[in-house]
Short mmCIF file of C-alpha atoms and ligand atoms in Angstrom, two decimals:
data_model
loop_
_atom_site.label_atom_id
_atom_site.label_comp_id
_atom_site.label_asym_id
_atom_site.label_seq_id
_atom_site.Cartn_x
_atom_site.Cartn_y
_atom_site.Cartn_z
CA UNK A 736 -179.52 -59.43 137.81
CA UNK A 737 -181.21 -56.19 138.86
CA UNK A 738 -181.32 -53.69 135.99
CA UNK A 739 -180.91 -50.07 137.06
CA UNK A 740 -183.88 -48.58 135.22
CA UNK A 741 -183.18 -45.09 136.56
CA UNK A 742 -180.18 -44.82 134.22
CA UNK A 743 -181.53 -44.25 130.72
CA UNK A 744 -178.88 -44.71 128.04
CA UNK A 745 -178.83 -42.76 124.77
CA UNK A 746 -179.95 -45.84 122.85
CA UNK A 747 -182.83 -46.56 125.26
CA UNK A 748 -183.92 -42.93 125.13
CA UNK A 749 -183.90 -42.62 121.32
CA UNK A 750 -185.78 -45.92 120.98
CA UNK A 751 -188.31 -44.75 123.62
CA UNK A 752 -188.83 -41.55 121.58
CA UNK A 753 -189.90 -43.69 118.63
CA UNK A 754 -193.18 -44.43 120.48
CA UNK A 755 -194.20 -40.83 119.89
CA UNK A 756 -193.51 -40.90 116.16
CA UNK A 757 -196.01 -42.82 114.04
CA UNK A 758 -194.46 -45.07 111.36
CA UNK A 759 -190.95 -44.27 112.59
CA UNK A 760 -188.35 -46.61 111.12
CA UNK A 761 -185.72 -46.26 113.84
CA UNK A 762 -183.18 -44.90 111.32
CA UNK A 763 -182.71 -41.65 113.25
CA UNK A 764 -182.10 -43.61 116.45
CA UNK A 765 -179.54 -45.65 114.53
CA UNK A 766 -177.82 -42.52 113.26
CA UNK A 767 -177.62 -41.03 116.77
CA UNK A 768 -176.27 -44.34 118.08
CA UNK A 769 -173.58 -44.22 115.39
CA UNK A 770 -172.67 -40.65 116.39
CA UNK A 771 -172.48 -41.73 120.04
CA UNK A 772 -170.09 -44.55 119.08
CA UNK A 773 -167.76 -42.22 117.16
CA UNK A 774 -167.89 -39.73 120.05
CA UNK A 775 -166.72 -42.41 122.49
CA UNK A 776 -163.78 -43.26 120.24
CA UNK A 777 -162.84 -39.58 119.83
CA UNK A 778 -163.18 -39.05 123.58
CA UNK A 779 -160.50 -41.68 124.25
CA UNK A 780 -157.99 -39.91 122.00
CA UNK A 781 -158.88 -36.38 123.18
CA UNK A 782 -158.32 -37.46 126.77
CA UNK A 783 -154.86 -38.78 125.85
CA UNK A 784 -153.97 -35.73 123.75
CA UNK A 785 -152.04 -34.19 126.62
CA UNK A 786 -149.61 -37.08 126.49
CA UNK A 787 -148.06 -35.78 123.26
CA UNK A 788 -144.66 -37.29 124.01
CA UNK A 789 -146.35 -40.73 124.01
CA UNK A 790 -148.73 -40.07 121.16
CA UNK A 791 -146.28 -37.95 119.27
CA UNK A 792 -147.24 -35.19 116.86
CA UNK A 793 -149.35 -35.83 113.82
CA UNK A 794 -147.26 -37.46 111.12
CA UNK A 795 -145.13 -39.35 113.63
CA UNK A 796 -145.46 -43.02 114.62
CA UNK A 797 -146.72 -43.87 118.11
CA UNK A 798 -145.51 -46.56 120.50
CA UNK A 799 -147.83 -49.07 118.83
CA UNK A 800 -146.16 -48.29 115.53
CA UNK A 801 -149.35 -46.64 114.21
CA UNK A 802 -149.29 -43.43 112.21
CA UNK A 803 -150.44 -40.61 114.49
CA UNK A 804 -153.05 -38.39 112.85
CA UNK A 805 -153.98 -34.86 113.80
CA UNK A 806 -156.90 -35.26 116.21
CA UNK A 807 -159.33 -33.41 113.98
CA UNK A 808 -158.48 -35.71 111.06
CA UNK A 809 -158.86 -38.68 113.41
CA UNK A 810 -162.24 -37.35 114.57
CA UNK A 811 -163.34 -36.77 111.00
CA UNK A 812 -162.43 -40.36 110.08
CA UNK A 813 -164.37 -41.72 113.07
CA UNK A 814 -167.61 -39.84 112.34
CA UNK A 815 -167.36 -40.45 108.58
CA UNK A 816 -166.65 -44.14 109.13
CA UNK A 817 -169.50 -44.95 111.54
CA UNK A 818 -172.01 -43.00 109.44
CA UNK A 819 -170.86 -44.69 106.23
CA UNK A 820 -170.99 -48.19 107.74
CA UNK A 821 -174.32 -47.55 109.49
CA UNK A 822 -177.68 -47.92 107.69
CA UNK A 823 -179.04 -44.43 108.30
CA UNK A 824 -176.83 -41.99 106.41
CA UNK A 825 -176.60 -41.39 102.65
CA UNK A 826 -173.69 -38.98 102.89
CA UNK A 827 -171.84 -36.38 104.93
CA UNK A 828 -170.43 -32.86 104.76
CA UNK A 829 -167.49 -32.12 107.06
CA UNK A 830 -165.45 -29.08 108.04
CA UNK A 831 -162.39 -31.25 107.30
CA UNK A 832 -163.39 -32.18 103.72
CA UNK A 833 -163.44 -29.82 100.71
CA UNK A 834 -166.71 -31.19 99.36
CA UNK A 835 -169.62 -33.28 100.59
CA UNK A 836 -169.24 -37.09 100.36
CA UNK A 837 -172.20 -39.08 98.99
CA UNK A 838 -171.87 -42.76 99.95
CA UNK A 839 -172.44 -44.83 96.79
CA UNK A 840 -173.00 -48.31 98.25
CA UNK A 841 -176.52 -49.74 97.91
CA UNK A 842 -177.32 -49.66 101.65
CA UNK A 843 -176.25 -46.02 102.07
CA UNK A 844 -178.18 -44.98 98.94
CA UNK A 845 -181.34 -46.36 100.56
CA UNK A 846 -180.73 -44.25 103.71
CA UNK A 847 -183.07 -41.44 104.65
CA UNK A 848 -180.66 -38.88 106.12
CA UNK A 849 -177.51 -36.89 105.48
CA UNK A 850 -175.28 -35.43 108.19
CA UNK A 851 -173.19 -32.23 108.31
CA UNK A 852 -170.57 -31.97 111.04
CA UNK A 853 -167.54 -30.22 112.43
CA UNK A 854 -165.69 -33.24 113.83
CA UNK A 855 -163.53 -31.37 116.32
CA UNK A 856 -164.29 -27.69 116.75
CA UNK A 857 -161.77 -25.66 118.71
CA UNK A 858 -159.05 -28.24 118.17
CA UNK A 859 -156.46 -25.47 118.54
CA UNK A 860 -157.30 -25.55 122.25
CA UNK A 861 -156.30 -29.19 122.73
CA UNK A 862 -152.71 -28.47 123.75
CA UNK A 863 -153.87 -26.07 126.48
CA UNK A 864 -156.51 -28.47 127.80
CA UNK A 865 -159.56 -26.32 127.01
CA UNK A 866 -162.84 -28.12 126.31
CA UNK A 867 -163.49 -28.83 122.61
CA UNK A 868 -166.37 -30.39 120.76
CA UNK A 869 -168.10 -32.03 117.81
CA UNK A 870 -171.10 -30.32 116.21
CA UNK A 871 -173.61 -32.05 113.90
CA UNK A 872 -176.84 -31.46 112.01
CA UNK A 873 -179.09 -34.12 110.43
CA UNK A 874 -181.31 -33.52 107.38
CA UNK A 875 -183.80 -35.74 105.58
CA UNK A 876 -182.52 -36.16 102.00
CA UNK A 877 -184.62 -34.45 99.31
CA UNK A 878 -183.51 -36.72 96.43
CA UNK A 879 -185.02 -40.16 95.82
CA UNK A 880 -183.90 -42.98 98.12
CA UNK A 881 -181.94 -45.52 96.10
CA UNK A 882 -180.06 -42.77 94.25
CA UNK A 883 -176.66 -41.44 95.28
CA UNK A 884 -177.18 -38.28 97.37
CA UNK A 885 -176.43 -34.99 95.65
CA UNK A 886 -175.72 -31.35 96.43
CA UNK A 887 -179.31 -30.34 97.19
CA UNK A 888 -179.44 -32.94 99.96
CA UNK A 889 -176.61 -31.17 101.79
CA UNK A 890 -177.41 -27.51 101.10
CA UNK A 891 -180.73 -27.16 102.90
CA UNK A 892 -181.90 -24.36 105.18
CA UNK A 893 -181.39 -24.95 108.90
CA UNK A 894 -185.16 -25.14 109.39
CA UNK A 895 -185.02 -28.47 107.51
CA UNK A 896 -182.90 -30.17 110.18
CA UNK A 897 -184.64 -33.16 111.79
CA UNK A 898 -182.03 -33.30 114.57
CA UNK A 899 -178.90 -31.45 115.66
CA UNK A 900 -176.46 -31.82 118.50
CA UNK A 901 -172.97 -31.56 119.87
CA UNK A 902 -170.51 -33.49 121.99
CA UNK A 903 -168.42 -31.51 124.49
CA UNK A 904 -165.15 -33.16 125.55
CA UNK A 905 -164.66 -31.36 128.85
CA UNK A 906 -164.57 -32.03 132.60
CA UNK A 907 -167.05 -34.71 131.60
CA UNK A 908 -168.02 -35.77 128.10
CA UNK A 909 -171.58 -34.88 127.17
CA UNK A 910 -173.71 -35.47 124.11
CA UNK A 911 -176.57 -33.00 123.73
CA UNK A 912 -179.07 -33.39 120.90
CA UNK A 913 -182.32 -31.80 119.84
CA UNK A 914 -185.27 -32.88 117.75
CA UNK A 915 -188.41 -30.78 117.45
CA UNK A 916 -189.64 -32.63 120.55
CA UNK A 917 -186.95 -31.19 122.82
CA UNK A 918 -183.29 -30.94 123.84
CA UNK A 919 -181.73 -33.65 126.00
CA UNK A 920 -178.23 -34.07 127.44
CA UNK A 921 -176.38 -37.33 128.05
CA UNK A 922 -173.22 -37.66 130.12
CA UNK A 923 -170.73 -40.40 129.31
CA UNK A 924 -170.47 -42.87 132.19
CA UNK A 925 -166.99 -44.36 131.72
CA UNK A 926 -167.82 -47.24 134.09
CA UNK A 927 -170.33 -48.64 131.57
CA UNK A 928 -169.14 -46.84 128.40
CA UNK A 929 -172.62 -45.41 127.78
CA UNK A 930 -174.04 -41.92 127.36
CA UNK A 931 -176.70 -41.70 130.09
CA UNK A 932 -179.53 -39.16 130.36
CA UNK A 933 -178.32 -36.48 132.78
CA UNK A 934 -179.99 -33.28 131.51
CA UNK A 935 -183.57 -34.09 130.40
CA UNK A 936 -185.59 -31.44 128.53
CA UNK A 937 -182.98 -28.64 128.55
CA UNK A 938 -184.48 -25.14 128.39
CA UNK A 939 -182.49 -21.98 127.66
CA UNK A 940 -183.27 -19.45 130.45
CA UNK A 941 -185.05 -16.40 128.91
CA UNK A 942 -182.31 -14.15 130.26
CA UNK A 943 -178.91 -14.41 131.89
CA UNK A 944 -175.85 -12.47 133.04
CA UNK A 945 -173.17 -13.87 130.73
CA UNK A 946 -172.09 -12.33 127.44
CA UNK A 947 -169.52 -14.07 125.26
CA UNK A 948 -167.57 -12.19 122.57
CA UNK A 949 -163.96 -11.70 121.50
CA UNK A 950 -163.20 -8.19 122.79
CA UNK A 951 -160.02 -8.19 120.73
CA UNK A 952 -162.12 -7.41 117.64
CA UNK A 953 -164.25 -4.75 119.38
CA UNK A 954 -163.24 -1.82 117.19
CA UNK A 955 -164.04 -3.81 114.04
CA UNK A 956 -167.64 -4.53 115.06
CA UNK A 957 -170.83 -2.91 113.74
CA UNK A 958 -171.94 0.16 115.75
CA UNK A 959 -175.03 -1.69 117.01
CA UNK A 960 -172.90 -4.55 118.34
CA UNK A 961 -170.55 -2.12 120.07
CA UNK A 962 -173.55 -0.38 121.60
CA UNK A 963 -174.90 -3.68 122.98
CA UNK A 964 -171.49 -4.67 124.41
CA UNK A 965 -171.33 -1.24 126.08
CA UNK A 966 -174.78 -1.87 127.62
CA UNK A 967 -173.60 -5.29 128.90
CA UNK A 968 -170.61 -3.66 130.58
CA UNK A 969 -172.80 -1.06 132.29
CA UNK A 970 -175.46 -3.43 133.68
CA UNK A 971 -176.06 -3.07 137.42
CA UNK A 972 -178.16 -4.91 139.98
CA UNK A 973 -181.05 -2.60 139.22
CA UNK A 974 -180.81 -3.20 135.43
CA UNK A 975 -180.57 -7.01 135.53
CA UNK A 976 -176.80 -7.20 136.02
CA UNK A 977 -174.01 -7.03 136.71
CA UNK A 978 -173.03 -9.15 133.70
CA UNK A 979 -169.87 -11.21 133.42
CA UNK A 980 -167.88 -11.73 130.22
CA UNK A 981 -167.03 -15.36 129.55
CA UNK A 982 -165.30 -16.36 126.28
CA UNK A 983 -162.96 -19.33 126.07
CA UNK A 984 -162.50 -19.50 122.32
CA UNK A 985 -164.29 -22.83 121.98
CA UNK A 986 -167.80 -22.34 120.62
CA UNK A 987 -169.15 -25.66 121.90
CA UNK A 988 -168.05 -24.84 125.46
CA UNK A 989 -169.24 -21.21 125.34
CA UNK A 990 -172.64 -21.97 123.82
CA UNK A 991 -173.18 -25.02 126.06
CA UNK A 992 -172.56 -22.93 129.19
CA UNK A 993 -174.89 -20.16 128.00
CA UNK A 994 -177.58 -22.70 127.00
CA UNK A 995 -177.61 -24.14 130.52
CA UNK A 996 -177.09 -20.94 132.56
CA UNK A 997 -178.56 -18.32 130.23
CA UNK A 998 -176.46 -15.86 128.26
CA UNK A 999 -175.57 -14.62 124.80
CA UNK A 1000 -172.74 -15.69 122.45
CA UNK A 1001 -171.65 -13.41 119.64
CA UNK A 1002 -169.28 -13.94 116.75
CA UNK A 1003 -170.02 -10.80 114.68
CA UNK A 1004 -168.69 -9.91 111.27
CA UNK A 1005 -165.66 -7.60 111.33
CA UNK A 1006 -164.10 -5.15 108.88
CA UNK A 1007 -161.55 -7.85 107.98
CA UNK A 1008 -164.12 -10.70 107.93
CA UNK A 1009 -167.62 -9.26 107.18
CA UNK A 1010 -169.13 -12.77 107.25
CA UNK A 1011 -167.38 -13.58 110.53
CA UNK A 1012 -165.50 -16.83 111.12
CA UNK A 1013 -168.11 -19.46 111.98
CA UNK A 1014 -169.49 -21.83 109.35
CA UNK A 1015 -173.23 -21.79 108.63
CA UNK A 1016 -173.86 -25.45 107.80
CA UNK A 1017 -172.08 -27.28 110.61
CA UNK A 1018 -171.57 -24.71 113.37
CA UNK A 1019 -174.33 -22.07 113.18
CA UNK A 1020 -177.29 -24.14 111.94
CA UNK A 1021 -176.97 -27.00 114.45
CA UNK A 1022 -176.61 -24.66 117.44
CA UNK A 1023 -179.40 -22.39 116.14
CA UNK A 1024 -181.72 -25.41 115.93
CA UNK A 1025 -180.78 -26.62 119.43
CA UNK A 1026 -181.10 -23.20 121.10
CA UNK A 1027 -184.41 -22.38 119.37
CA UNK A 1028 -185.93 -25.72 120.45
CA UNK A 1029 -184.72 -24.87 123.99
CA UNK A 1030 -186.50 -21.48 123.82
CA UNK A 1031 -183.65 -19.18 122.76
CA UNK A 1032 -182.91 -17.32 119.52
CA UNK A 1033 -180.18 -17.23 116.86
CA UNK A 1034 -179.62 -14.66 114.09
CA UNK A 1035 -176.89 -13.47 111.77
CA UNK A 1036 -177.65 -9.88 112.79
CA UNK A 1037 -180.14 -9.46 109.94
CA UNK A 1038 -182.21 -12.64 109.84
CA UNK A 1039 -182.91 -15.89 111.69
CA UNK A 1040 -179.97 -18.25 111.14
CA UNK A 1041 -182.27 -21.17 110.32
CA UNK A 1042 -183.87 -19.19 107.46
CA UNK A 1043 -180.59 -18.50 105.65
CA UNK A 1044 -180.61 -20.11 102.19
CA UNK A 1045 -177.18 -21.80 101.88
CA UNK A 1046 -175.20 -21.52 98.64
CA UNK A 1047 -172.04 -23.41 99.54
CA UNK A 1048 -170.92 -26.05 102.03
CA UNK A 1049 -168.31 -23.98 103.87
CA UNK A 1050 -169.92 -20.55 103.81
CA UNK A 1051 -169.41 -18.41 106.88
CA UNK A 1052 -171.98 -16.42 108.84
CA UNK A 1053 -172.01 -13.88 111.66
CA UNK A 1054 -173.59 -15.53 114.70
CA UNK A 1055 -175.62 -14.13 117.62
CA UNK A 1056 -177.24 -16.81 119.78
CA UNK A 1057 -178.68 -17.22 123.27
CA UNK A 1058 -181.38 -16.21 125.74
CA UNK A 1059 -184.36 -14.64 124.00
CA UNK A 1060 -184.55 -11.48 126.14
CA UNK A 1061 -180.83 -10.75 125.72
CA UNK A 1062 -181.15 -11.36 121.96
CA UNK A 1063 -184.08 -8.91 121.87
CA UNK A 1064 -181.95 -6.21 123.56
CA UNK A 1065 -179.14 -6.85 121.04
CA UNK A 1066 -181.58 -6.67 118.11
CA UNK A 1067 -182.87 -3.32 119.39
CA UNK A 1068 -179.30 -1.97 119.48
CA UNK A 1069 -178.60 -3.31 115.98
CA UNK A 1070 -181.81 -1.86 114.50
CA UNK A 1071 -181.07 1.60 115.94
CA UNK A 1072 -177.98 2.56 113.97
P1 P6P B 64 -161.54 -16.37 117.84
C1 P6P B 64 -162.58 -22.30 117.28
O1 P6P B 64 -161.49 -22.12 116.38
C2 P6P B 64 -163.74 -21.48 116.74
O2 P6P B 64 -164.12 -21.95 115.48
C3 P6P B 64 -164.92 -21.53 117.70
O3 P6P B 64 -165.00 -22.73 118.41
C4 P6P B 64 -164.65 -20.35 118.63
O4 P6P B 64 -165.82 -19.81 119.21
C5 P6P B 64 -164.00 -19.35 117.67
O5 P6P B 64 -163.35 -20.11 116.65
C6 P6P B 64 -162.96 -18.49 118.37
O6 P6P B 64 -162.47 -17.60 117.39
O7 P6P B 64 -161.34 -15.59 116.55
O8 P6P B 64 -162.31 -15.58 118.87
O9 P6P B 64 -160.28 -16.97 118.40
#
């Protein structure tokens, strides 16, 4: 049987990466494999979500007589389940759960990592068929292996992430993850049910022509943010433009597009929500890690996102992320009041 060696699956890639890491145990590869498995299961349900009259609404019973769960609860259960039953994760923090969950079985207590995730970000877009996604960040636990994980394992600065990534359930389903060695994208090949390397060594272009922001909140933004948006709107061919505004209300889709093509995504604080809407631990930190490894930048308007000292699991943060030259222009506007 001829093996197609040109197609590198996620598992083959993560195992290959081990060769570059002395005394690696393979636990991180195992954790990423577990995430890939949960993503495939979520992908099946997300793709069927349009068939609501077959699936029924959450709380109803489907044709197989199974209780239908809201898709984000379903996604949360999938990621929590595979990470709990794997050998690499000591506990999780999820957008869907009030508090972090430390797994107390002996195998999980011996695990090296904890994982923070938003199981299905943008799920409000499902019924209008807009791309949605899962976002995750992986940390090495700081408490002793063998003990049950505790709060300090989950509330670490973003700089402490050993890996971060996202799955985008869109025109195709992609898993993109970063370690300090680089950012790589894998597209799900339904014919073999594997994520296969399709976007090796992703780099964020130093500049771009796309700016992403919710204009509906414009008059609530900081003066510096309004000044930068005004500059974006006035760009011409001679000043690096014209720019286009792209914002689909699904962070994974907006940031993924800007990561590949170059651009800037902004979710600023507003008068009503000074801390903005996005969550630090499982939306801002993972994307900040990914984009910085790819050569971009991410701040909360005052400091680097990855340097923010977290105080609670679900804390929010303003978010500015993207191509480094565009971020520099924004920072200039924000520093000049
Ligand atoms: P708004 C989705 O609900 C989400 O958390 C992000 O995916 C998205 O970027 C943002 O909210 C959109 O928020 O207030 O612009 O509708």
